[in-house]
PDB file of C-alpha atoms in Angstrom:
ATOM      1  CA  MET A 281      24.049   4.361 -12.104  1.00 69.00           C
ATOM      2  CA  PRO A 282      21.689   4.052  -9.045  1.00 79.00           C
ATOM      3  CA  LEU A 283      19.159   1.200  -9.122  1.00 88.00           C
ATOM      4  CA  SER A 284      15.787   1.763 -10.647  1.00 92.00           C
ATOM      5  CA  GLY A 285      12.487  -0.581  -9.679  1.00 93.00           C
ATOM      6  CA  TRP A 286      11.215  -2.034  -7.018  1.00 95.00           C
ATOM      7  CA  LEU A 287      11.861  -4.423  -3.955  1.00 94.00           C
ATOM      8  CA  ILE A 288       8.460  -6.013  -2.425  1.00 95.00           C
ATOM      9  CA  LEU A 289       9.292  -6.483   1.410  1.00 94.00           C
ATOM     10  CA  ALA A 290       7.352  -8.715   3.892  1.00 95.00           C
ATOM     11  CA  LYS A 291       7.292  -6.178   6.366  1.00 94.00           C
ATOM     12  CA  PRO A 292       7.688  -8.126   9.975  1.00 93.00           C
ATOM     13  CA  ARG A 293       5.450  -6.867  12.936  1.00 92.00           C
ATOM     14  CA  GLY A 294       6.657  -4.119  14.906  1.00 89.00           C
ATOM     15  CA  LEU A 295       8.894  -2.337  11.552  1.00 89.00           C
ATOM     16  CA  GLY A 296       7.462   0.997  10.822  1.00 86.00           C
ATOM     17  CA  SER A 297       7.382   1.701   7.064  1.00 87.00           C
ATOM     18  CA  THR A 298      10.038   4.391   6.961  1.00 88.00           C
ATOM     19  CA  GLN A 299      12.110   2.203   9.013  1.00 90.00           C
ATOM     20  CA  GLY A 300      11.638  -0.298   6.321  1.00 89.00           C
ATOM     21  CA  VAL A 301      13.016   2.271   3.303  1.00 91.00           C
ATOM     22  CA  SER A 302      15.777   3.248   6.149  1.00 91.00           C
ATOM     23  CA  ALA A 303      16.343  -0.757   6.373  1.00 90.00           C
ATOM     24  CA  VAL A 304      16.955  -1.172   2.559  1.00 90.00           C
ATOM     25  CA  LYS A 305      18.781   2.053   2.155  1.00 91.00           C
ATOM     26  CA  ARG A 306      21.455   0.725   4.926  1.00 89.00           C
ATOM     27  CA  VAL A 307      21.358  -2.391   2.655  1.00 88.00           C
ATOM     28  CA  LEU A 308      22.539  -0.579  -0.214  1.00 88.00           C
ATOM     29  CA  ARG A 309      25.140   1.517   1.420  1.00 87.00           C
ATOM     30  CA  GLN A 310      26.752  -1.120   3.096  1.00 85.00           C
ATOM     31  CA  ASN A 311      26.882  -2.979   0.164  1.00 82.00           C
ATOM     32  CA  GLY A 312      28.628  -0.545  -2.222  1.00 84.00           C
ATOM     33  CA  TYR A 313      25.395   0.820  -4.428  1.00 84.00           C
ATOM     34  CA  ALA A 314      25.446   4.262  -6.128  1.00 84.00           C
ATOM     35  CA  LYS A 315      23.449   6.568  -3.645  1.00 88.00           C
ATOM     36  CA  THR A 316      19.764   5.314  -4.308  1.00 90.00           C
ATOM     37  CA  LYS A 317      16.545   7.493  -4.052  1.00 92.00           C
ATOM     38  CA  VAL A 318      14.308   4.766  -1.908  1.00 93.00           C
ATOM     39  CA  GLY A 319      10.538   5.758  -0.792  1.00 91.00           C
ATOM     40  CA  HIS A 320       7.631   3.395  -0.118  1.00 90.00           C
ATOM     41  CA  GLY A 321       4.362   2.660  -1.853  1.00 83.00           C
ATOM     42  CA  GLY A 322       2.039   3.037   1.414  1.00 79.00           C
ATOM     43  CA  THR A 323       2.157   3.516   4.793  1.00 80.00           C
ATOM     44  CA  LEU A 324       1.677  -0.109   7.031  1.00 85.00           C
ATOM     45  CA  ASP A 325       0.870   0.647  10.758  1.00 83.00           C
ATOM     46  CA  PRO A 326       4.061  -1.462  12.667  1.00 85.00           C
ATOM     47  CA  LEU A 327       1.541  -3.811  13.875  1.00 88.00           C
ATOM     48  CA  ALA A 328       1.062  -5.246  10.644  1.00 93.00           C
ATOM     49  CA  GLU A 329       2.898  -6.940   8.797  1.00 95.00           C
ATOM     50  CA  GLY A 330       2.995  -8.161   4.818  1.00 96.00           C
ATOM     51  CA  VAL A 331       2.988  -6.302   1.390  1.00 96.00           C
ATOM     52  CA  LEU A 332       5.567  -3.107   1.024  1.00 95.00           C
ATOM     53  CA  PRO A 333       6.430  -2.058  -2.269  1.00 94.00           C
ATOM     54  CA  ILE A 334       9.814  -0.108  -1.523  1.00 94.00           C
ATOM     55  CA  ALA A 335      10.078   1.995  -4.594  1.00 94.00           C
ATOM     56  CA  LEU A 336      14.239   2.483  -6.158  1.00 95.00           C
ATOM     57  CA  GLY A 337      15.222   5.154  -8.148  1.00 93.00           C
ATOM     58  CA  GLU A 338      12.804   6.297 -10.561  1.00 94.00           C
ATOM     59  CA  ALA A 339      10.108   3.787  -9.280  1.00 94.00           C
ATOM     60  CA  THR A 340       9.666   6.983  -6.343  1.00 93.00           C
ATOM     61  CA  LYS A 341       8.101   8.715  -9.194  1.00 92.00           C
ATOM     62  CA  LEU A 342       5.351   6.376  -9.125  1.00 90.00           C
ATOM     63  CA  ALA A 343       5.277   5.668  -5.351  1.00 85.00           C
ATOM     64  CA  GLY A 344       2.190   8.530  -5.476  1.00 83.00           C
ATOM     65  CA  ARG A 345       0.193   6.132  -7.538  1.00 84.00           C
ATOM     66  CA  MET A 346       0.588   2.945  -5.170  1.00 83.00           C
ATOM     67  CA  LEU A 347      -0.612   5.407  -2.577  1.00 81.00           C
ATOM     68  CA  ASP A 348      -4.252   5.479  -4.315  1.00 85.00           C
ATOM     69  CA  ALA A 349      -4.199   1.777  -5.184  1.00 89.00           C
ATOM     70  CA  SER A 350      -6.490  -0.661  -3.843  1.00 93.00           C
ATOM     71  CA  LYS A 351      -4.877  -3.228  -1.044  1.00 95.00           C
ATOM     72  CA  ILE A 352      -6.331  -6.781   0.344  1.00 97.00           C
ATOM     73  CA  TYR A 353      -5.903  -7.460   4.160  1.00 97.00           C
ATOM     74  CA  GLU A 354      -6.160 -10.440   6.078  1.00 98.00           C
ATOM     75  CA  PHE A 355      -7.298  -9.226   9.820  1.00 97.00           C
ATOM     76  CA  THR A 356      -8.037 -11.140  13.057  1.00 98.00           C
ATOM     77  CA  VAL A 357     -11.208  -9.309  15.167  1.00 98.00           C
ATOM     78  CA  GLN A 358     -11.275 -10.485  18.822  1.00 97.00           C
ATOM     79  CA  PHE A 359     -15.007  -9.660  19.992  1.00 97.00           C
ATOM     80  CA  GLY A 360     -15.252  -8.797  23.998  1.00 97.00           C
ATOM     81  CA  ALA A 361     -12.642  -5.642  24.042  1.00 97.00           C
ATOM     82  CA  GLU A 362     -12.239  -2.615  22.659  1.00 96.00           C
ATOM     83  CA  THR A 363      -9.269  -0.856  23.158  1.00 96.00           C
ATOM     84  CA  SER A 364      -7.667   2.867  22.614  1.00 92.00           C
ATOM     85  CA  THR A 365      -6.078   1.601  19.953  1.00 92.00           C
ATOM     86  CA  LEU A 366      -8.338  -0.222  18.444  1.00 94.00           C
ATOM     87  CA  ASP A 367      -5.755  -2.973  18.033  1.00 94.00           C
ATOM     88  CA  THR A 368      -3.784  -4.739  20.645  1.00 94.00           C
ATOM     89  CA  GLU A 369      -1.069  -1.911  21.460  1.00 91.00           C
ATOM     90  CA  GLY A 370      -3.913   0.307  23.862  1.00 91.00           C
ATOM     91  CA  GLU A 371      -5.704  -0.250  26.890  1.00 93.00           C
ATOM     92  CA  VAL A 372      -9.024  -1.394  27.136  1.00 96.00           C
ATOM     93  CA  VAL A 373     -11.946   1.146  27.065  1.00 94.00           C
ATOM     94  CA  ALA A 374     -15.016  -1.211  26.589  1.00 96.00           C
ATOM     95  CA  SER A 375     -16.173  -4.424  27.204  1.00 97.00           C
ATOM     96  CA  SER A 376     -18.886  -7.051  26.272  1.00 97.00           C
ATOM     97  CA  ASP A 377     -20.311 -10.244  26.864  1.00 96.00           C
ATOM     98  CA  VAL A 378     -21.484 -10.656  23.631  1.00 95.00           C
ATOM     99  CA  ARG A 379     -19.808 -13.263  20.900  1.00 95.00           C
ATOM    100  CA  PRO A 380     -21.553 -12.981  18.014  1.00 96.00           C
ATOM    101  CA  THR A 381     -21.909 -16.446  15.825  1.00 95.00           C
ATOM    102  CA  LEU A 382     -20.427 -17.157  12.698  1.00 96.00           C
ATOM    103  CA  ALA A 383     -23.706 -16.633  11.048  1.00 95.00           C
ATOM    104  CA  GLU A 384     -24.298 -13.513  12.529  1.00 96.00           C
ATOM    105  CA  VAL A 385     -21.003 -12.175  11.598  1.00 97.00           C
ATOM    106  CA  GLU A 386     -21.344 -13.475   7.608  1.00 96.00           C
ATOM    107  CA  ALA A 387     -25.193 -11.588   7.657  1.00 97.00           C
ATOM    108  CA  VAL A 388     -23.812  -8.133   8.802  1.00 97.00           C
ATOM    109  CA  LEU A 389     -21.081  -8.518   6.246  1.00 98.00           C
ATOM    110  CA  PRO A 390     -22.940  -6.850   3.327  1.00 98.00           C
ATOM    111  CA  ARG A 391     -23.960  -3.699   5.399  1.00 97.00           C
ATOM    112  CA  PHE A 392     -20.174  -2.817   4.839  1.00 98.00           C
ATOM    113  CA  THR A 393     -19.413  -3.358   1.464  1.00 97.00           C
ATOM    114  CA  GLY A 394     -19.538  -0.830  -1.511  1.00 97.00           C
ATOM    115  CA  PRO A 395     -19.746   2.633  -0.517  1.00 97.00           C
ATOM    116  CA  ILE A 396     -19.535   3.128   3.251  1.00 97.00           C
ATOM    117  CA  GLU A 397     -18.434   6.436   5.405  1.00 96.00           C
ATOM    118  CA  GLN A 398     -16.238   5.596   8.164  1.00 96.00           C
ATOM    119  CA  VAL A 399     -14.740   7.906  10.895  1.00 91.00           C
ATOM    120  CA  PRO A 400     -10.696   6.548  11.153  1.00 87.00           C
ATOM    121  CA  PRO A 401      -9.229   6.071  14.706  1.00 86.00           C
ATOM    122  CA  ALA A 402      -8.138   8.390  17.175  1.00 83.00           C
ATOM    123  CA  TYR A 403      -4.566   6.827  16.786  1.00 76.00           C
ATOM    124  CA  SER A 404      -3.879   7.557  13.024  1.00 75.00           C
ATOM    125  CA  ALA A 405      -1.253   9.625  11.375  1.00 75.00           C
ATOM    126  CA  LEU A 406      -4.377  12.422   9.898  1.00 79.00           C
ATOM    127  CA  LYS A 407      -3.789  15.613  10.698  1.00 81.00           C
ATOM    128  CA  VAL A 408      -5.823  18.070  12.741  1.00 79.00           C
ATOM    129  CA  GLY A 409      -5.104  21.609  13.607  1.00 78.00           C
ATOM    130  CA  GLY A 410      -1.996  20.768  12.168  1.00 81.00           C
ATOM    131  CA  GLN A 411      -0.935  18.523  14.140  1.00 80.00           C
ATOM    132  CA  ARG A 412      -1.051  14.086  13.934  1.00 82.00           C
ATOM    133  CA  ALA A 413      -3.971  12.551  15.474  1.00 79.00           C
ATOM    134  CA  TYR A 414      -1.777   9.921  17.655  1.00 78.00           C
ATOM    135  CA  ASP A 415       0.377  12.589  19.338  1.00 82.00           C
ATOM    136  CA  LEU A 416      -2.771  14.207  20.306  1.00 78.00           C
ATOM    137  CA  ALA A 417      -4.712  10.977  21.366  1.00 78.00           C
ATOM    138  CA  ARG A 418      -1.619  10.006  23.297  1.00 82.00           C
ATOM    139  CA  ALA A 419      -1.120  13.003  25.319  1.00 80.00           C
ATOM    140  CA  GLY A 420      -4.252  12.487  26.606  1.00 79.00           C
ATOM    141  CA  GLU A 421      -6.525  15.106  24.186  1.00 78.00           C
ATOM    142  CA  ALA A 422     -10.218  13.960  22.764  1.00 77.00           C
ATOM    143  CA  VAL A 423      -9.288  13.666  18.838  1.00 77.00           C
ATOM    144  CA  GLU A 424     -12.113  14.033  16.649  1.00 79.00           C
ATOM    145  CA  LEU A 425     -11.850  12.766  13.004  1.00 84.00           C
ATOM    146  CA  LYS A 426     -14.723  13.173  10.251  1.00 89.00           C
ATOM    147  CA  ALA A 427     -15.986  10.362   8.623  1.00 92.00           C
ATOM    148  CA  ARG A 428     -14.866   9.686   5.351  1.00 93.00           C
ATOM    149  CA  SER A 429     -15.968   7.714   2.151  1.00 96.00           C
ATOM    150  CA  VAL A 430     -14.424   4.708   1.379  1.00 96.00           C
ATOM    151  CA  THR A 431     -15.049   1.451  -1.034  1.00 97.00           C
ATOM    152  CA  ILE A 432     -15.071  -1.838   0.466  1.00 98.00           C
ATOM    153  CA  HIS A 433     -14.918  -4.054  -3.106  1.00 98.00           C
ATOM    154  CA  SER A 434     -14.943  -7.383  -1.209  1.00 98.00           C
ATOM    155  CA  LEU A 435     -15.112  -8.685   2.313  1.00 98.00           C
ATOM    156  CA  ASN A 436     -15.034 -12.352   3.187  1.00 97.00           C
ATOM    157  CA  ILE A 437     -15.257 -14.685   6.692  1.00 97.00           C
ATOM    158  CA  SER A 438     -11.737 -16.176   5.961  1.00 96.00           C
ATOM    159  CA  ARG A 439     -11.808 -18.500   9.567  1.00 93.00           C
ATOM    160  CA  GLY A 440     -13.890 -18.311  12.494  1.00 89.00           C
ATOM    161  CA  ASP A 441     -13.912 -19.361  16.125  1.00 88.00           C
ATOM    162  CA  GLU A 442     -17.296 -19.205  17.647  1.00 86.00           C
ATOM    163  CA  GLU A 443     -15.513 -20.483  21.378  1.00 86.00           C
ATOM    164  CA  ILE A 444     -12.914 -17.520  21.664  1.00 89.00           C
ATOM    165  CA  GLY A 445     -15.195 -15.399  20.130  1.00 94.00           C
ATOM    166  CA  ALA A 446     -13.288 -13.927  17.094  1.00 96.00           C
ATOM    167  CA  VAL A 447     -13.322 -13.992  13.622  1.00 97.00           C
ATOM    168  CA  THR A 448     -10.244 -13.956  10.633  1.00 98.00           C
ATOM    169  CA  LEU A 449     -12.003 -11.795   7.726  1.00 98.00           C
ATOM    170  CA  THR A 450     -10.315 -10.869   4.396  1.00 98.00           C
ATOM    171  CA  ALA A 451     -10.980  -7.583   2.481  1.00 98.00           C
ATOM    172  CA  HIS A 452     -10.481  -5.744  -0.538  1.00 98.00           C
ATOM    173  CA  VAL A 453     -10.284  -1.952  -0.359  1.00 97.00           C
ATOM    174  CA  SER A 454      -9.866   1.330  -1.396  1.00 95.00           C
ATOM    175  CA  LYS A 455      -7.186   3.945  -1.051  1.00 91.00           C
ATOM    176  CA  GLY A 456      -7.724   5.455   2.768  1.00 91.00           C
ATOM    177  CA  THR A 457      -9.459   2.512   4.037  1.00 94.00           C
ATOM    178  CA  TYR A 458      -8.607   2.356   8.072  1.00 94.00           C
ATOM    179  CA  ILE A 459      -9.454  -2.219   8.710  1.00 96.00           C
ATOM    180  CA  ARG A 460      -9.312  -0.943  12.742  1.00 95.00           C
ATOM    181  CA  SER A 461     -11.921   1.197  12.192  1.00 96.00           C
ATOM    182  CA  LEU A 462     -13.732  -1.397   9.562  1.00 97.00           C
ATOM    183  CA  ALA A 463     -13.067  -4.154  12.415  1.00 98.00           C
ATOM    184  CA  ARG A 464     -14.411  -1.739  15.253  1.00 97.00           C
ATOM    185  CA  ASP A 465     -18.030  -0.739  13.449  1.00 97.00           C
ATOM    186  CA  ILE A 466     -18.808  -4.357  12.459  1.00 98.00           C
ATOM    187  CA  ALA A 467     -18.478  -5.471  16.089  1.00 98.00           C
ATOM    188  CA  TYR A 468     -20.355  -2.400  16.721  1.00 97.00           C
ATOM    189  CA  ALA A 469     -23.277  -3.446  14.407  1.00 98.00           C
ATOM    190  CA  LEU A 470     -23.058  -7.184  16.102  1.00 97.00           C
ATOM    191  CA  GLY A 471     -23.992  -5.677  19.216  1.00 97.00           C
ATOM    192  CA  THR A 472     -20.560  -6.018  20.660  1.00 97.00           C
ATOM    193  CA  CYS A 473     -17.343  -4.461  20.802  1.00 97.00           C
ATOM    194  CA  GLY A 474     -14.063  -5.481  19.371  1.00 97.00           C
ATOM    195  CA  HIS A 475     -10.385  -4.825  17.983  1.00 97.00           C
ATOM    196  CA  VAL A 476      -8.018  -6.053  16.009  1.00 97.00           C
ATOM    197  CA  THR A 477      -5.225  -8.587  16.959  1.00 97.00           C
ATOM    198  CA  TYR A 478      -4.136  -9.596  13.585  1.00 97.00           C
ATOM    199  CA  LEU A 479      -3.341  -7.580  10.340  1.00 97.00           C
ATOM    200  CA  ARG A 480      -1.568  -8.900   7.084  1.00 97.00           C
ATOM    201  CA  ARG A 481      -1.510  -6.898   4.394  1.00 97.00           C
ATOM    202  CA  THR A 482      -1.860  -9.567   1.229  1.00 97.00           C
ATOM    203  CA  LYS A 483      -1.751  -6.990  -1.609  1.00 96.00           C
ATOM    204  CA  ALA A 484      -1.236  -3.396  -2.758  1.00 94.00           C
ATOM    205  CA  GLY A 485      -1.933  -2.373  -5.841  1.00 92.00           C
ATOM    206  CA  PRO A 486      -0.087  -5.137  -8.676  1.00 93.00           C
ATOM    207  CA  PHE A 487       2.170  -6.710  -5.884  1.00 95.00           C
ATOM    208  CA  THR A 488       0.947  -9.761  -3.831  1.00 95.00           C
ATOM    209  CA  GLN A 489       2.674 -11.573  -0.863  1.00 95.00           C
ATOM    210  CA  ASP A 490       4.203 -13.941  -3.235  1.00 95.00           C
ATOM    211  CA  GLN A 491       6.954 -11.501  -4.859  1.00 94.00           C
ATOM    212  CA  ALA A 492       7.709 -10.323  -1.617  1.00 95.00           C
ATOM    213  CA  ILE A 493      11.103 -10.930   0.362  1.00 94.00           C
ATOM    214  CA  SER A 494      12.029 -10.475   4.174  1.00 93.00           C
ATOM    215  CA  LEU A 495      14.889  -8.291   5.045  1.00 88.00           C
ATOM    216  CA  ASP A 496      17.070 -11.085   5.645  1.00 88.00           C
ATOM    217  CA  LEU A 497      16.865 -12.440   2.702  1.00 87.00           C
ATOM    218  CA  LEU A 498      17.583  -8.940   1.202  1.00 86.00           C
ATOM    219  CA  ASP A 499      20.795  -8.916   2.746  1.00 83.00           C
ATOM    220  CA  GLU A 500      21.835 -12.116   2.223  1.00 84.00           C
ATOM    221  CA  THR A 501      21.455 -11.296  -1.438  1.00 80.00           C
ATOM    222  CA  ALA A 502      23.346  -8.459  -1.455  1.00 76.00           C
ATOM    223  CA  LYS A 503      25.889  -9.893   0.013  1.00 77.00           C
ATOM    224  CA  GLY A 504      26.373 -12.724  -2.282  1.00 71.00           C
ATOM    225  CA  ALA A 505      25.007 -11.422  -5.375  1.00 70.00           C
ATOM    226  CA  SER A 506      23.431  -8.587  -7.046  1.00 75.00           C
ATOM    227  CA  LEU A 507      20.237  -6.906  -5.944  1.00 80.00           C
ATOM    228  CA  GLU A 508      19.155  -6.701  -9.594  1.00 80.00           C
ATOM    229  CA  TYR A 509      17.968 -10.145  -9.021  1.00 81.00           C
ATOM    230  CA  LEU A 510      15.234  -9.320  -6.491  1.00 87.00           C
ATOM    231  CA  LEU A 511      14.339  -5.873  -8.175  1.00 90.00           C
ATOM    232  CA  LEU A 512      10.882  -5.810  -9.939  1.00 94.00           C
ATOM    233  CA  PRO A 513      11.021  -3.117 -12.918  1.00 92.00           C
ATOM    234  CA  LEU A 514       9.718   0.193 -12.790  1.00 92.00           C
ATOM    235  CA  GLU A 515       6.651  -1.232 -15.180  1.00 91.00           C
ATOM    236  CA  ALA A 516       5.563  -3.666 -12.829  1.00 92.00           C
ATOM    237  CA  GLY A 517       4.200  -0.949 -10.909  1.00 90.00           C
ATOM    238  CA  LEU A 518       1.868   0.218 -13.821  1.00 88.00           C
ATOM    239  CA  ASP A 519       0.152  -3.268 -14.857  1.00 80.00           C
ATOM    240  CA  ASP A 520      -3.121  -1.434 -15.509  1.00 83.00           C
ATOM    241  CA  ILE A 521      -1.929   0.756 -18.082  1.00 91.00           C
ATOM    242  CA  PRO A 522      -1.211   0.386 -22.107  1.00 94.00           C
ATOM    243  CA  ALA A 523       2.700   0.461 -23.697  1.00 93.00           C
ATOM    244  CA  LEU A 524       3.370   3.309 -25.992  1.00 95.00           C
ATOM    245  CA  HIS A 525       5.655   2.436 -28.081  1.00 95.00           C
ATOM    246  CA  LEU A 526       8.162   5.510 -29.285  1.00 95.00           C
ATOM    247  CA  ASP A 527      10.555   5.698 -31.787  1.00 94.00           C
ATOM    248  CA  GLN A 528      14.209   7.444 -31.165  1.00 94.00           C
ATOM    249  CA  THR A 529      12.932  10.750 -32.752  1.00 94.00           C
ATOM    250  CA  SER A 530       9.496  11.098 -30.558  1.00 95.00           C
ATOM    251  CA  ALA A 531      11.141   9.654 -27.642  1.00 94.00           C
ATOM    252  CA  GLN A 532      13.778  12.011 -27.719  1.00 94.00           C
ATOM    253  CA  ALA A 533      11.063  14.592 -28.001  1.00 95.00           C
ATOM    254  CA  VAL A 534       9.564  13.135 -25.070  1.00 96.00           C
ATOM    255  CA  ARG A 535      12.419  13.299 -22.891  1.00 94.00           C
ATOM    256  CA  GLN A 536      12.689  17.350 -23.808  1.00 93.00           C
ATOM    257  CA  GLY A 537       9.223  17.505 -22.456  1.00 92.00           C
ATOM    258  CA  ARG A 538       7.716  18.362 -26.093  1.00 94.00           C
ATOM    259  CA  VAL A 539       4.172  17.523 -27.036  1.00 94.00           C
ATOM    260  CA  LEU A 540       3.400  14.436 -29.386  1.00 94.00           C
ATOM    261  CA  SER A 541       0.267  15.604 -31.591  1.00 93.00           C
ATOM    262  CA  ASP A 542      -1.977  13.150 -33.884  1.00 91.00           C
ATOM    263  CA  MET A 543      -1.438   9.975 -31.818  1.00 93.00           C
ATOM    264  CA  PRO A 544      -3.999   7.789 -33.039  1.00 93.00           C
ATOM    265  CA  GLN A 545      -4.622   5.845 -29.641  1.00 92.00           C
ATOM    266  CA  SER A 546      -8.046   6.625 -27.740  1.00 93.00           C
ATOM    267  CA  SER A 547      -7.661   8.961 -24.931  1.00 94.00           C
ATOM    268  CA  GLY A 548      -6.034   7.757 -21.581  1.00 93.00           C
ATOM    269  CA  LEU A 549      -2.710   7.205 -19.696  1.00 94.00           C
ATOM    270  CA  TYR A 550      -0.079   5.058 -21.179  1.00 95.00           C
ATOM    271  CA  LEU A 551       3.707   4.385 -20.685  1.00 95.00           C
ATOM    272  CA  ALA A 552       5.692   5.447 -23.496  1.00 95.00           C
ATOM    273  CA  LYS A 553       8.632   2.963 -23.731  1.00 95.00           C
ATOM    274  CA  LEU A 554      11.227   2.707 -26.626  1.00 94.00           C
ATOM    275  CA  GLY A 555      11.812  -0.808 -27.286  1.00 92.00           C
ATOM    276  CA  GLN A 556      12.327  -1.871 -23.601  1.00 91.00           C
ATOM    277  CA  VAL A 557      12.808   1.183 -21.565  1.00 93.00           C
ATOM    278  CA  PRO A 558      10.244   3.364 -20.159  1.00 95.00           C
ATOM    279  CA  VAL A 559      10.521   6.838 -21.479  1.00 95.00           C
ATOM    280  CA  ALA A 560       7.618   8.727 -19.516  1.00 95.00           C
ATOM    281  CA  LEU A 561       3.955   8.331 -18.254  1.00 94.00           C
ATOM    282  CA  MET A 562       2.072  10.318 -21.037  1.00 95.00           C
ATOM    283  CA  GLU A 563      -1.901  11.668 -20.882  1.00 95.00           C
ATOM    284  CA  ILE A 564      -3.434  11.178 -24.470  1.00 96.00           C
ATOM    285  CA  THR A 565      -6.105  13.441 -24.795  1.00 95.00           C
ATOM    286  CA  ASP A 566      -7.293  13.942 -28.271  1.00 94.00           C
ATOM    287  CA  GLY A 567      -4.999  12.749 -30.139  1.00 93.00           C
ATOM    288  CA  THR A 568      -2.249  15.460 -28.154  1.00 95.00           C
ATOM    289  CA  ALA A 569       0.005  13.310 -25.796  1.00 95.00           C
ATOM    290  CA  THR A 570       1.408  14.797 -22.908  1.00 96.00           C
ATOM    291  CA  VAL A 571       4.097  14.401 -20.221  1.00 96.00           C
ATOM    292  CA  VAL A 572       2.823  13.238 -17.286  1.00 94.00           C
ATOM    293  CA  ARG A 573       5.729  12.052 -15.574  1.00 93.00           C
ATOM    294  CA  GLY A 574       9.411  11.188 -17.575  1.00 94.00           C
ATOM    295  CA  PHE A 575      11.818   8.837 -16.221  1.00 95.00           C
ATOM    296  CA  ASN A 576      15.488   9.058 -16.584  1.00 91.00           C
ATOM    297  CA  LEU A 577      16.759   5.540 -17.683  1.00 90.00           C
ATOM    298  CA  PRO A 578      19.498   4.552 -19.575  1.00 84.00           C
ATOM    299  CA  ASP A 579      18.803   3.365 -23.520  1.00 76.00           C
ATOM    300  CA  VAL A 580      19.691  -0.387 -24.225  1.00 62.00           C
ATOM    301  CA  ALA A 581      20.162  -2.015 -27.072  1.00 44.00           C
ATOM    302  CA  GLU A 582      16.624  -3.313 -29.034  1.00 42.00           C
TER     303      GLU A 582
END
């Protein structure tokens, strides 16, 4: 039976998210595991590091939910220069002698907290006329992207160095937020320009950097022991969803995709389980439970 669950990767700088998925697939293949479906729960720029949830087996059915989850980032803004990519990879396209004080930075942060509008970076994976924005930008074409609504749940200064004109911020953000755009706009609000020199994701949905493992550790463990020791269960990605406990008859009905009626629970999303085994993600509406996503996991002794 293929593995199912979550591996939380500590993605190093320079590695793309799809490369992270490929690396996990390679480790599984080299160590004799059954062919397993592998996906990731939210793209992380190659220049960024930190928490990259990797879904295995049945957990890949929840990867889409992880894309919708909020994230926490720590990032450093270097004031005085804006680059074409808004990070250290691009060429300088604007410069300024203005270096804000930490007090001035602190004063503008409330303007970027709560629901805001932001224009994504030209160097992003968004599609414009069927093509990736970054492909058009690299080809020297002008890329016009529309502003989008995002939510910044919190934004605080972690540390700052006024001498070198840089500040490190921690942001808890909704899906679709571009940290590079946030850095650019904060710099503009301070009468200067800037770009991101460091970016780390410390939390993605329920997963934190404390749970993250390096590719080296993953490789080492796979060679010497079972990867199950590093695997978080499928339901670890659903920590905010209440459980719906089924009996054998109900579980069988749910696995056949049937509706359960006369449910006493209030309306909402539930993780249906038989003992400790996840059976399905179900939506209860006015006492009727329907399957949103079924899981094909073996029963274990209850």
